[in-house]
Coordinates of C-alpha atoms in Angstrom, one line a residue:
Chain A
M149 CA -33.8 -22.3 -15.0
T150 CA -30.4 -21.9 -16.7
R151 CA -27.9 -19.9 -14.7
V152 CA -25.7 -17.7 -16.8
V153 CA -22.5 -15.7 -16.2
I154 CA -21.5 -13.1 -18.8
V155 CA -17.8 -12.4 -19.3
D156 CA -16.7 -9.5 -21.4
D157 CA -14.4 -6.6 -20.9
H158 CA -16.8 -4.0 -22.2
A159 CA -19.4 -3.0 -19.7
M160 CA -21.6 -1.6 -22.5
F161 CA -21.6 -4.9 -24.3
R162 CA -22.5 -6.8 -21.1
A163 CA -25.4 -4.5 -20.5
G164 CA -26.5 -5.0 -24.1
V165 CA -26.4 -8.8 -23.8
R166 CA -28.2 -8.7 -20.5
A167 CA -31.0 -6.6 -22.0
E168 CA -31.2 -8.7 -25.1
L169 CA -31.4 -12.0 -23.1
Q170 CA -34.0 -10.7 -20.8
G171 CA -36.1 -9.5 -23.7
A172 CA -35.8 -12.7 -25.8
A173 CA -35.9 -15.4 -23.2
A174 CA -39.2 -16.9 -21.8
P175 CA -39.8 -15.5 -18.3
G176 CA -38.0 -17.6 -15.8
A177 CA -35.9 -19.5 -18.4
L178 CA -32.7 -17.6 -17.9
D179 CA -31.1 -16.2 -14.8
I180 CA -28.0 -14.0 -15.2
V181 CA -26.3 -14.5 -11.9
A182 CA -23.1 -12.5 -12.5
E183 CA -20.9 -10.5 -14.8
A184 CA -17.2 -10.4 -15.1
E185 CA -14.7 -8.2 -16.9
D186 CA -11.3 -10.1 -16.9
V187 CA -9.8 -13.4 -16.2
P188 CA -9.5 -13.1 -12.3
T189 CA -13.0 -11.7 -11.8
A190 CA -14.4 -14.3 -14.2
V191 CA -12.7 -17.2 -12.3
A192 CA -13.9 -15.8 -9.0
A193 CA -17.5 -15.3 -10.2
I194 CA -17.8 -18.7 -11.8
R195 CA -16.3 -20.4 -8.7
E196 CA -18.8 -18.5 -6.5
H197 CA -22.0 -18.8 -8.5
R198 CA -21.5 -22.2 -10.3
P199 CA -23.4 -21.2 -13.4
D200 CA -24.7 -23.7 -16.0
V201 CA -23.5 -21.6 -19.0
V202 CA -20.7 -19.0 -19.2
L203 CA -20.9 -16.6 -22.1
L204 CA -17.2 -16.1 -22.7
D205 CA -15.4 -13.4 -24.7
V206 CA -12.4 -14.6 -26.6
H207 CA -10.3 -11.5 -26.1
L208 CA -10.1 -10.9 -22.4
P209 CA -7.5 -9.0 -20.3
G210 CA -5.3 -11.5 -18.4
G211 CA -4.7 -14.1 -21.1
G212 CA -8.0 -14.4 -23.0
G213 CA -11.0 -16.7 -22.6
I214 CA -8.8 -19.8 -22.8
E215 CA -7.1 -18.8 -19.6
V216 CA -10.4 -18.7 -17.7
M217 CA -11.2 -22.3 -18.8
R218 CA -7.7 -23.4 -18.0
Q219 CA -7.9 -22.0 -14.4
L220 CA -11.3 -23.5 -13.9
G221 CA -10.2 -27.1 -14.8
G222 CA -12.5 -28.8 -12.4
V223 CA -15.7 -26.7 -12.6
D224 CA -18.4 -28.3 -14.8
A225 CA -19.8 -25.0 -16.2
R226 CA -20.3 -25.1 -20.0
F227 CA -18.6 -22.3 -22.0
L228 CA -20.1 -20.6 -25.0
A229 CA -17.6 -18.4 -26.8
L230 CA -19.0 -15.1 -27.9
S231 CA -16.6 -13.1 -30.0
V232 CA -16.2 -10.2 -32.3
S233 CA -12.9 -11.5 -33.5
D234 CA -13.0 -13.2 -36.8
A235 CA -9.6 -14.7 -36.5
A236 CA -9.7 -18.4 -37.0
E237 CA -6.9 -19.2 -34.6
D238 CA -8.6 -17.3 -31.8
V239 CA -11.9 -19.1 -32.3
I240 CA -10.5 -22.6 -32.9
G241 CA -8.1 -22.0 -30.0
T242 CA -10.9 -21.2 -27.6
I243 CA -12.9 -24.2 -28.8
R244 CA -9.9 -26.4 -28.3
G245 CA -9.5 -24.9 -24.9
G246 CA -12.8 -26.4 -23.9
A247 CA -15.6 -24.1 -25.1
R248 CA -18.7 -26.0 -26.4
G249 CA -19.6 -23.6 -29.1
Y250 CA -19.0 -20.2 -30.7
V251 CA -21.3 -17.5 -31.8
T252 CA -20.5 -14.0 -33.1
K253 CA -21.5 -10.8 -31.4
T254 CA -23.9 -9.9 -34.2
I255 CA -26.2 -12.9 -33.2
T256 CA -29.8 -12.0 -32.4
G257 CA -31.3 -12.3 -29.0
T258 CA -33.5 -15.3 -29.8
E259 CA -30.6 -17.1 -31.5
L260 CA -28.4 -16.5 -28.5
V261 CA -31.1 -17.8 -26.1
D262 CA -31.4 -20.9 -28.2
A263 CA -27.6 -21.4 -28.3
I264 CA -27.5 -21.1 -24.5
R265 CA -30.2 -23.6 -24.1
R266 CA -28.5 -26.1 -26.4
V267 CA -25.1 -25.7 -24.6
A268 CA -26.8 -26.1 -21.3
E269 CA -28.3 -29.4 -22.5
G270 CA -24.9 -30.6 -23.4
D271 CA -24.9 -30.0 -27.2
A272 CA -22.2 -28.4 -29.2
V273 CA -23.2 -25.1 -30.9
F274 CA -21.6 -24.5 -34.3
S275 CA -22.3 -21.3 -36.2
P276 CA -21.8 -21.5 -39.9
R277 CA -18.6 -19.5 -39.5
L278 CA -17.3 -21.9 -36.8
A279 CA -18.2 -24.9 -39.0
G280 CA -16.1 -23.3 -41.8
F281 CA -13.2 -22.8 -39.5
V282 CA -13.5 -26.4 -38.3
L283 CA -13.4 -27.7 -41.9
D284 CA -10.4 -25.5 -42.6
A285 CA -8.6 -26.7 -39.5
F286 CA -9.1 -30.4 -40.4
A287 CA -8.0 -29.7 -43.9
G288 CA -4.8 -28.3 -42.5
S289 CA -5.3 -24.8 -43.8
I290 CA -5.3 -23.3 -40.3
E291 CA -2.0 -23.7 -38.7
V292 CA -3.3 -23.7 -35.2
A293 CA -4.7 -27.2 -35.4
A294 CA -2.0 -29.9 -35.5
V295 CA -4.6 -32.5 -36.2
D296 CA -3.6 -36.0 -35.4
E297 CA -3.2 -38.1 -38.6
D298 CA -4.6 -41.4 -37.2
L299 CA -7.3 -40.4 -34.8
D300 CA -8.6 -37.1 -35.6
R301 CA -9.8 -37.2 -39.2
L302 CA -13.4 -36.3 -39.6
T303 CA -15.6 -39.2 -40.8
E304 CA -17.4 -38.6 -44.1
R305 CA -20.7 -38.2 -42.2
E306 CA -19.2 -35.6 -39.8
R307 CA -17.8 -33.7 -42.7
E308 CA -21.2 -33.7 -44.4
V309 CA -22.9 -32.4 -41.2
M310 CA -20.2 -29.7 -40.9
R311 CA -20.6 -28.6 -44.5
L312 CA -24.4 -28.3 -44.1
I313 CA -24.0 -26.2 -41.0
A314 CA -21.5 -24.0 -42.8
R315 CA -24.1 -23.6 -45.6
G316 CA -26.5 -22.2 -43.1
Y317 CA -28.7 -25.2 -42.3
A318 CA -30.3 -25.6 -38.9
Y319 CA -29.9 -28.9 -37.0
K320 CA -33.4 -29.9 -38.1
E321 CA -32.7 -29.2 -41.7
V322 CA -29.4 -31.1 -41.6
A323 CA -31.3 -34.1 -40.2
K324 CA -33.8 -34.0 -42.9
E325 CA -31.2 -33.6 -45.7
L326 CA -29.2 -36.6 -44.5
F327 CA -32.2 -38.7 -43.5
I328 CA -31.0 -39.0 -39.9
S329 CA -32.5 -37.9 -36.6
V330 CA -31.7 -34.6 -34.9
K331 CA -30.2 -36.7 -32.1
T332 CA -27.8 -38.2 -34.5
V333 CA -26.8 -34.8 -35.8
E334 CA -26.1 -33.7 -32.3
T335 CA -24.0 -36.8 -31.7
H336 CA -21.9 -36.0 -34.8
M337 CA -21.4 -32.5 -33.7
S338 CA -20.3 -33.6 -30.2
S339 CA -17.8 -36.0 -31.7
V340 CA -16.4 -33.3 -34.0
L341 CA -16.0 -31.1 -31.0
R342 CA -14.3 -33.8 -29.1
K343 CA -11.9 -34.5 -32.0
L344 CA -11.1 -30.8 -32.2
Q345 CA -10.5 -30.5 -28.5
L346 CA -8.3 -33.7 -28.5
S347 CA -6.3 -32.9 -31.5
S348 CA -3.0 -32.6 -29.8
R349 CA -1.5 -35.8 -28.7
H350 CA -0.9 -34.6 -25.2
E351 CA -4.6 -33.8 -24.7
L352 CA -5.5 -37.1 -26.1
T353 CA -3.3 -39.0 -23.7
R354 CA -4.9 -37.1 -20.8
W355 CA -8.3 -37.8 -22.1
A356 CA -7.6 -41.5 -22.4
S357 CA -5.9 -41.9 -19.1
D358 CA -8.8 -40.0 -17.4
R359 CA -11.1 -42.8 -18.6
R360 CA -8.6 -45.5 -17.7
L361 CA -8.1 -46.4 -21.4
L362 CA -4.4 -46.5 -20.9
Chain B
M164 CA -17.4 4.3 -48.0
T165 CA -13.6 4.7 -48.1
S166 CA -11.2 2.0 -47.6
T167 CA -7.7 2.5 -46.3
A168 CA -6.3 -0.6 -48.0
P169 CA -3.2 0.4 -49.8
T170 CA -3.7 0.4 -53.6
L171 CA -0.2 -0.9 -54.3
A172 CA 1.0 -4.0 -52.7
P173 CA 4.5 -3.2 -51.3
H174 CA 7.3 -5.1 -53.0
E175 CA 8.3 -7.9 -50.8
T176 CA 11.9 -9.0 -50.5
R177 CA 12.2 -12.5 -49.2
R178 CA 14.5 -12.4 -46.2
A179 CA 15.6 -15.5 -44.3
T180 CA 14.7 -15.4 -40.6
R181 CA 15.2 -17.8 -37.8
D182 CA 12.1 -19.7 -36.9
T183 CA 11.1 -19.0 -33.3
A184 CA 8.3 -21.5 -33.2
G185 CA 9.8 -24.8 -34.1
T186 CA 13.2 -24.1 -32.5
Y187 CA 15.6 -26.7 -31.2
L188 CA 18.9 -24.7 -31.3
G189 CA 18.0 -21.1 -32.3
G190 CA 15.7 -22.3 -35.2
V191 CA 18.4 -21.7 -37.8
A192 CA 17.7 -25.0 -39.7
S193 CA 13.9 -24.6 -39.8
G194 CA 14.2 -20.9 -40.8
L195 CA 16.6 -21.8 -43.6
A196 CA 14.4 -24.7 -44.7
R197 CA 11.4 -22.3 -44.9
H198 CA 13.4 -19.8 -46.8
L199 CA 14.8 -22.3 -49.3
G200 CA 11.5 -24.3 -49.5
L201 CA 13.2 -27.5 -48.6
P202 CA 12.2 -30.1 -46.0
V203 CA 13.7 -29.2 -42.7
L204 CA 15.1 -32.6 -42.3
W205 CA 17.3 -32.2 -45.4
V206 CA 18.7 -29.0 -44.0
R207 CA 19.5 -30.5 -40.7
I208 CA 21.2 -33.5 -42.3
G209 CA 23.1 -31.1 -44.4
F210 CA 24.4 -29.3 -41.3
M211 CA 25.2 -32.7 -39.7
I212 CA 27.3 -33.8 -42.7
G213 CA 29.0 -30.4 -42.7
A214 CA 29.7 -30.8 -39.0
A215 CA 31.2 -34.2 -39.6
L216 CA 33.4 -32.9 -42.4
G217 CA 35.8 -30.9 -40.3
G218 CA 33.2 -28.8 -38.4
A219 CA 32.2 -26.5 -41.3
G220 CA 28.6 -27.2 -40.6
I221 CA 28.9 -26.1 -37.0
A222 CA 30.7 -22.9 -38.1
F223 CA 28.1 -22.2 -40.7
Y224 CA 25.2 -22.8 -38.3
A225 CA 26.8 -20.5 -35.7
G226 CA 27.4 -17.8 -38.3
L227 CA 23.9 -17.9 -39.5
W228 CA 22.6 -17.8 -35.9
M229 CA 24.5 -14.6 -35.3
V230 CA 23.5 -13.0 -38.6
L231 CA 19.9 -14.0 -39.2
P232 CA 17.2 -12.0 -37.3
T233 CA 14.4 -13.8 -35.6
D234 CA 11.1 -13.9 -37.5
E235 CA 9.2 -12.2 -34.7
R236 CA 10.2 -8.7 -35.8
F237 CA 8.7 -9.4 -39.3
S238 CA 5.5 -10.9 -38.0
D239 CA 2.7 -8.8 -39.4
E240 CA -0.7 -9.2 -37.7
A241 CA -4.0 -7.4 -38.2
P242 CA -4.1 -4.4 -35.8
G243 CA -6.9 -5.8 -33.7
L244 CA -5.1 -9.1 -33.1
A245 CA -1.8 -7.4 -32.5
S246 CA -3.3 -5.1 -30.0
A247 CA -5.1 -7.9 -28.2
T248 CA -1.9 -9.8 -28.0
R249 CA 0.0 -6.7 -26.6
T250 CA -2.5 -6.1 -24.0
G251 CA -2.6 -9.7 -22.9
K252 CA -6.1 -10.6 -24.1
R253 CA -4.9 -13.5 -26.1
P254 CA -3.1 -16.6 -24.8
Q255 CA 0.7 -16.6 -25.3
E256 CA 2.4 -19.6 -26.8
A257 CA 4.3 -21.5 -24.2
R258 CA 7.4 -23.3 -25.3
K259 CA 7.0 -27.0 -24.7
L260 CA 9.4 -29.0 -22.6
G261 CA 9.1 -31.8 -25.1
D262 CA 11.2 -29.8 -27.5
I263 CA 14.3 -30.3 -25.3
G264 CA 14.6 -34.0 -26.2
P265 CA 16.4 -33.6 -29.6
T266 CA 18.7 -31.0 -28.1
I267 CA 19.8 -33.4 -25.4
A268 CA 20.3 -36.0 -28.1
L269 CA 22.5 -33.6 -30.0
G270 CA 24.4 -32.8 -26.9
A271 CA 25.0 -36.5 -26.2
L272 CA 26.1 -37.0 -29.8
G273 CA 28.6 -34.1 -29.4
I274 CA 30.1 -35.5 -26.3
G275 CA 30.3 -38.9 -28.0
I276 CA 32.3 -37.3 -30.9
V277 CA 34.6 -35.6 -28.4
L278 CA 35.3 -38.9 -26.6
M279 CA 35.9 -40.6 -29.9
F280 CA 38.4 -37.9 -30.9
E281 CA 40.1 -38.3 -27.6
T282 CA 40.5 -42.1 -27.9
A283 CA 41.7 -41.7 -31.5
F284 CA 44.3 -39.0 -31.1
G285 CA 45.2 -39.1 -27.5
R286 CA 44.7 -36.2 -25.1
G287 CA 45.5 -33.2 -27.2
A288 CA 46.8 -30.3 -25.3
L289 CA 44.7 -27.8 -27.2
F290 CA 41.5 -29.8 -27.7
W291 CA 39.8 -29.6 -24.4
P292 CA 40.3 -26.0 -23.6
L293 CA 39.0 -25.2 -27.0
V294 CA 35.8 -27.3 -26.5
I295 CA 35.2 -25.8 -23.0
G296 CA 35.7 -22.3 -24.3
I297 CA 33.3 -22.9 -27.2
V298 CA 30.6 -24.3 -24.9
G299 CA 31.1 -21.2 -22.7
V300 CA 30.7 -18.8 -25.5
A301 CA 27.7 -20.7 -26.9
L302 CA 26.0 -20.6 -23.5
I303 CA 26.4 -16.8 -23.2
W304 CA 25.3 -16.4 -26.8
R305 CA 22.2 -18.6 -26.3
Q306 CA 21.2 -16.4 -23.3
A307 CA 21.7 -13.2 -25.3
D308 CA 19.5 -14.7 -28.0
E309 CA 16.8 -15.5 -25.5
A310 CA 17.0 -11.9 -24.2
Q311 CA 16.6 -10.6 -27.8
R312 CA 13.5 -12.7 -28.3
E313 CA 11.9 -11.3 -25.2
R314 CA 12.7 -7.7 -26.4
W315 CA 10.9 -8.3 -29.6
I316 CA 7.9 -9.7 -27.8
D317 CA 7.4 -6.9 -25.5
S318 CA 7.9 -3.6 -27.3
S319 CA 7.4 -1.2 -24.5
E320 CA 10.6 -1.9 -22.5
R321 CA 13.7 0.1 -22.7
I322 CA 16.9 -1.9 -23.0
N323 CA 19.5 -1.6 -20.4
P324 CA 22.7 -3.5 -20.8
L325 CA 21.9 -6.0 -18.1
R326 CA 18.6 -6.8 -19.7
A327 CA 20.2 -7.2 -23.1
L328 CA 22.1 -10.1 -21.6
F329 CA 19.8 -11.5 -19.0
G330 CA 16.4 -10.8 -20.5
A331 CA 13.7 -10.8 -17.9
G332 CA 16.0 -12.5 -15.5
G333 CA 15.2 -15.8 -13.8
W334 CA 17.7 -18.3 -12.4
A335 CA 18.0 -20.2 -15.7
S336 CA 19.4 -17.1 -17.5
Y337 CA 21.7 -16.1 -14.7
A338 CA 23.0 -19.7 -14.4
R339 CA 23.5 -19.8 -18.2
V340 CA 25.6 -16.7 -18.2
F341 CA 27.7 -17.6 -15.2
A342 CA 28.2 -21.1 -16.4
G343 CA 29.3 -19.7 -19.7
G344 CA 31.7 -17.2 -18.1
A345 CA 33.1 -19.9 -15.8
L346 CA 33.6 -22.2 -18.7
I347 CA 35.6 -19.6 -20.6
F348 CA 37.9 -19.0 -17.6
V349 CA 38.3 -22.7 -17.1
A350 CA 39.2 -23.0 -20.7
L351 CA 41.8 -20.3 -20.5
G352 CA 43.2 -21.8 -17.3
T353 CA 43.4 -25.3 -18.7
F354 CA 45.2 -24.0 -21.7
A355 CA 47.7 -22.1 -19.6
L356 CA 48.2 -25.1 -17.2
T357 CA 48.8 -27.6 -20.0
S358 CA 51.2 -25.3 -21.9
G359 CA 53.0 -23.7 -19.0
G360 CA 53.1 -23.5 -15.2
V361 CA 50.6 -22.1 -12.7
G362 CA 52.2 -18.7 -13.0
V363 CA 51.6 -18.5 -16.7
A364 CA 48.0 -19.5 -16.1
R365 CA 47.4 -16.8 -13.5
E366 CA 49.0 -14.2 -15.8
I367 CA 46.8 -15.2 -18.7
V368 CA 43.6 -15.1 -16.6
I369 CA 44.5 -11.7 -15.1
A370 CA 45.5 -10.3 -18.5
G371 CA 42.2 -11.6 -20.0
L372 CA 40.2 -10.0 -17.1
L373 CA 42.0 -6.7 -17.5
G374 CA 41.4 -6.7 -21.2
V375 CA 37.7 -7.3 -20.8
I376 CA 37.4 -4.6 -18.1
G377 CA 39.3 -2.1 -20.2
I378 CA 37.1 -2.6 -23.2
A379 CA 34.0 -2.4 -21.0
I380 CA 35.2 1.0 -19.5
T381 CA 36.1 2.6 -22.8
L382 CA 33.3 1.3 -25.0
G383 CA 30.5 0.7 -22.4
P384 CA 29.0 4.1 -22.0
W385 CA 29.0 4.8 -25.7
I386 CA 27.3 1.5 -26.5
F387 CA 24.8 2.1 -23.8
R388 CA 23.9 5.5 -25.1
L389 CA 23.7 4.3 -28.6
A390 CA 21.4 1.5 -27.6
S391 CA 19.0 3.6 -25.6
D392 CA 18.9 6.3 -28.3
L393 CA 18.1 3.7 -30.8
V394 CA 15.3 2.2 -28.7
D395 CA 13.8 5.6 -27.9
E396 CA 13.8 6.6 -31.5
R397 CA 12.3 3.3 -32.7
A398 CA 9.6 3.4 -30.0
E399 CA 8.7 6.9 -30.9
R400 CA 8.5 6.2 -34.6
V401 CA 6.3 3.1 -34.0
R402 CA 4.0 5.1 -31.7
S403 CA 3.5 8.0 -34.0
Q404 CA 2.9 5.7 -37.0
E405 CA 0.3 3.8 -35.1
R406 CA -1.4 6.9 -33.9
A407 CA -1.5 8.3 -37.5
D408 CA -2.9 5.0 -38.8
V409 CA -5.6 4.8 -36.2
A410 CA -6.5 8.4 -36.6
A411 CA -6.7 8.2 -40.3
H412 CA -8.8 5.1 -40.2
L413 CA -11.2 6.4 -37.6
H414 CA -11.6 9.6 -39.6
D415 CA -12.2 8.0 -42.9
S416 CA -14.7 5.4 -41.7
V417 CA -16.1 5.6 -38.3
L418 CA -16.5 9.3 -37.8
Q419 CA -18.1 9.7 -41.3
T420 CA -20.4 6.9 -40.7
L421 CA -21.5 8.3 -37.3
A422 CA -22.1 11.6 -39.0
L423 CA -24.3 10.0 -41.6
I424 CA -26.2 8.0 -39.0
Q425 CA -27.0 11.2 -37.1
K426 CA -28.3 12.8 -40.3
N427 CA -30.4 9.8 -41.2
S428 CA -31.6 8.8 -37.7
H429 CA -35.2 8.9 -38.9
D430 CA -34.6 6.2 -41.4
P431 CA -33.9 2.8 -39.8
A432 CA -33.1 1.1 -43.1
V433 CA -30.3 3.6 -43.9
V434 CA -29.0 3.5 -40.3
S435 CA -28.7 -0.3 -40.4
R436 CA -27.1 -0.3 -43.8
L437 CA -24.5 2.2 -42.7
A438 CA -23.9 0.3 -39.4
R439 CA -23.5 -2.9 -41.3
S440 CA -21.1 -1.6 -43.8
Q441 CA -19.1 0.1 -41.1
E442 CA -19.0 -3.0 -39.0
R443 CA -17.7 -5.0 -42.0
D444 CA -15.1 -2.4 -42.7
L445 CA -13.8 -2.2 -39.2
R446 CA -13.8 -5.9 -38.8
A447 CA -11.8 -6.4 -41.9
W448 CA -9.4 -3.7 -40.8
L449 CA -8.9 -5.2 -37.3
F450 CA -9.0 -8.9 -37.8
T451 CA -7.9 -9.9 -41.3
T452 CA -4.8 -9.3 -43.2
P453 CA -5.6 -7.4 -46.4
T454 CA -5.8 -9.4 -49.7
D455 CA -6.4 -8.0 -53.1
S456 CA -9.7 -9.1 -54.6
G457 CA -7.8 -10.2 -57.7
E458 CA -5.8 -12.5 -55.6
S459 CA -8.2 -14.9 -54.1
I460 CA -11.6 -16.3 -54.4
A461 CA -12.3 -15.7 -50.7
A462 CA -11.5 -12.0 -51.1
A463 CA -13.6 -11.8 -54.3
L464 CA -16.6 -13.3 -52.4
R465 CA -16.1 -11.0 -49.5
E466 CA -16.2 -8.0 -51.8
L467 CA -19.3 -9.4 -53.6
S468 CA -21.2 -10.0 -50.4
A469 CA -20.4 -6.5 -49.2
E470 CA -21.7 -5.1 -52.5
I471 CA -25.0 -7.1 -52.1
E472 CA -25.3 -6.1 -48.5
D473 CA -25.0 -2.4 -49.3
A474 CA -27.2 -2.6 -52.4
W475 CA -30.1 -4.5 -51.0
G476 CA -29.9 -4.1 -47.2
V477 CA -29.7 -7.8 -46.4
D478 CA -27.1 -9.6 -44.2
V479 CA -24.8 -11.9 -46.2
E480 CA -22.8 -14.3 -44.1
T481 CA -19.9 -15.6 -46.1
V482 CA -17.9 -18.6 -45.0
T483 CA -15.0 -19.9 -47.0
V484 CA -13.0 -23.1 -46.6
G485 CA -9.7 -23.2 -48.4
D486 CA -8.7 -20.6 -51.0
T487 CA -7.3 -20.3 -54.5
P488 CA -6.1 -17.5 -56.7
V489 CA -8.8 -16.5 -59.2
P490 CA -7.8 -17.8 -62.6
E491 CA -9.8 -17.3 -65.7
T492 CA -11.6 -20.6 -65.3
V493 CA -13.0 -19.7 -61.9
A494 CA -14.3 -16.2 -62.8
P495 CA -17.6 -17.6 -64.2
I496 CA -18.5 -19.1 -60.8
V497 CA -18.0 -15.8 -59.2
H498 CA -20.3 -14.1 -61.7
A499 CA -22.9 -16.8 -61.2
T500 CA -22.6 -16.3 -57.5
R501 CA -23.3 -12.6 -58.0
E502 CA -26.4 -13.4 -60.0
A503 CA -27.6 -15.9 -57.4
L504 CA -27.0 -13.4 -54.6
T505 CA -28.8 -10.7 -56.4
N506 CA -31.8 -13.0 -57.1
A507 CA -32.0 -14.0 -53.4
A508 CA -31.7 -10.4 -52.2
K509 CA -34.3 -9.2 -54.8
H510 CA -37.0 -11.9 -54.7
A511 CA -36.6 -14.0 -51.6
G512 CA -37.5 -11.4 -49.0
A513 CA -35.3 -13.0 -46.4
P514 CA -33.2 -10.9 -44.0
K515 CA -30.1 -13.1 -44.3
I516 CA -28.3 -15.0 -47.0
D517 CA -25.7 -17.7 -46.3
V518 CA -22.9 -18.1 -48.7
Y519 CA -20.6 -21.0 -48.3
A520 CA -17.6 -21.7 -50.6
E521 CA -15.3 -24.6 -50.4
V522 CA -12.1 -24.9 -52.5
S523 CA -10.7 -28.4 -52.8
P524 CA -7.8 -29.3 -55.1
S525 CA -10.2 -30.6 -57.7
A526 CA -13.1 -28.1 -57.6
V527 CA -14.7 -25.0 -56.3
E528 CA -18.1 -25.3 -54.8
I529 CA -20.3 -22.4 -53.8
F530 CA -23.7 -22.6 -52.0
V531 CA -26.0 -19.6 -51.8
K532 CA -28.9 -20.2 -49.4
D533 CA -31.8 -18.1 -48.3
R534 CA -34.9 -18.7 -46.2
G535 CA -37.2 -16.6 -48.2
V536 CA -40.4 -17.3 -50.1
G537 CA -39.0 -19.9 -52.5
F538 CA -40.4 -20.9 -55.8
D539 CA -41.0 -23.9 -58.0
P540 CA -37.9 -24.3 -60.3
A541 CA -39.9 -26.5 -62.7
A542 CA -42.6 -24.0 -63.2
M543 CA -40.2 -21.2 -63.9
P544 CA -41.2 -19.2 -66.9
E545 CA -39.0 -19.5 -70.0
D546 CA -38.3 -15.7 -70.1
R547 CA -36.5 -15.7 -66.8
H548 CA -33.0 -15.1 -68.1
G549 CA -31.5 -14.4 -64.8
V550 CA -31.5 -17.9 -63.6
R551 CA -31.3 -19.8 -66.9
G552 CA -28.9 -17.6 -68.7
S553 CA -26.7 -16.1 -66.0
I554 CA -26.5 -19.1 -63.7
V555 CA -27.3 -22.5 -65.2
A556 CA -26.2 -21.8 -68.8
R557 CA -23.1 -19.8 -67.8
M558 CA -21.9 -22.5 -65.5
E559 CA -22.4 -25.3 -68.1
R560 CA -20.7 -23.2 -70.9
H561 CA -17.6 -23.1 -68.8
G562 CA -17.5 -26.8 -67.8
G563 CA -19.3 -26.3 -64.5
H564 CA -22.6 -27.3 -63.1
A565 CA -25.4 -25.4 -61.3
E566 CA -28.4 -26.7 -59.5
I567 CA -31.3 -24.7 -58.0
R568 CA -33.2 -26.3 -55.2
S569 CA -36.2 -24.4 -54.0
T570 CA -39.4 -25.1 -52.0
A571 CA -42.1 -22.5 -51.8
G572 CA -42.3 -21.1 -48.3
V573 CA -39.0 -22.7 -47.1
G574 CA -36.3 -21.1 -49.2
T575 CA -33.9 -21.5 -52.0
E576 CA -30.4 -22.9 -52.4
V577 CA -28.2 -22.5 -55.4
V578 CA -25.4 -25.0 -55.7
L579 CA -22.6 -24.1 -58.1
K580 CA -19.7 -26.4 -58.9
M581 CA -16.7 -25.7 -61.1
P582 CA -13.9 -28.2 -61.6
L583 CA -10.3 -27.0 -61.4
Q584 CA -8.0 -28.3 -64.0
E585 CA -4.5 -29.2 -63.1
E586 CA -2.2 -26.4 -64.2
R587 CA 0.1 -27.6 -67.0
S588 CA 3.0 -25.7 -68.3

């Protein structure tokens, strides 16, 4: 059973997501253990309940979704950004802050359940829109990503995967199109996510020293 | 559906501002570089050379620092983002400690130059007091500048004179101001000591103090009143403008849509169409800066997908990477996209269509994908002009390329590609 915490500052929206999830998920697959409405309550709820997945709003009183992830440095919950904001810098910023995926608030219940499952299993979840932002960020069109010249270029394959996702392909269809396995697609996505999250030198240094690579 | 986008783009005068993001010393050089369209390194080197040639560069830099406004007051964000920033729902940029390095290096360089002067010309009577005094004034100015930045960031605060100098407080700002003041007095004192006796020094310090106090007493209240009036007036104007904007927009769009939805509550198709178009409208208003559809391919596609959504009642998710102004050569690809979208909406029977456009320096590529019934492109009858004429032939006539990939039962994807020629004058 996947334990979920919903973080959003609008009570109406939280209620809607809860109803949608309960309607769309198989019985016993999801357990919504808590809800939170701003940064402090989110941090407290996640510390207390230790959920598998946090549905995290990008705009949140107290410093935004990024602040929640920053304060919860050591907790191994996975964050899925759920936003109404279309601004690239918000979305990319949240992903770089540690979220494992991003979906918009117009997503259907079944798609959301699927996204939660994939994030819980450790995958990265890229909606077409996010894939577009990522391609933009690595092309240098979005200012927020100071992408590192030597390390953080996308490989040709990763770019192809991202473009297909942006064109609306599902993972399975991407795999078929590129003659690779779904597992390989997932690996590419994770590595794109890692590059995005490491794309400032400071972060990269920390990542490397954490793994005793320095 | 009404749109509140202004019909005329306001005439924009280019004004130089100081860059508050990439700042080492007030951001004058980077702001100037942006204004002139030069690499920032050139500008910095220019200032350096100017500084070496009798200090003109330093004077010019200081002058610009005093005159140029910071860029924050001109920053123009979509209302939703601005509001989220004001209410603390978005992260604030923190200034990095790493930025101090070059400043320290500059400081060291300055001290080196001073030492060099001293060894070359001997201990000038005037030189040291002057240097100390300038450093003192610079420190106070730097602090006032910091306070100004903070004022622009949080708009709600009234300004009191203490705040104008100290900003939000903190030991760093107090230390800066007191160090600055102390340095100025030391400078005065040293000057007096070297040129006369202790008595002269004391007289000069006292005279200076009295002068400052006198000016403060006579002009202080007036300046204070002026400042607070100005702030009140500005805040009131901003508030009423914002309220008017929001009210107008809510009335034009949301309220009318809600009224229509109430009237059509028995018809789910109409309700969802209205809700979709309203969502799109509000989202565009809140989160994107307005662009004219004549200006960019992304805006043209946004408009196109809105049109299809409204006409056929399907979701069109549009993702664009990169952007370009729409020149004559790109117009055909937009028309072909319209045709592809219409076909998908009309024949595919899918609830959602994905549009992906990528603009690279060499070409524009657009993909229109649906998960509808699909068809066999080879078995397409000759009389189907929509696909052959409006998509494939049109693209090829204008030097582009179109490909239609479809599988019955899986869906259809139309791939359009138009090369971009280098612009030659």
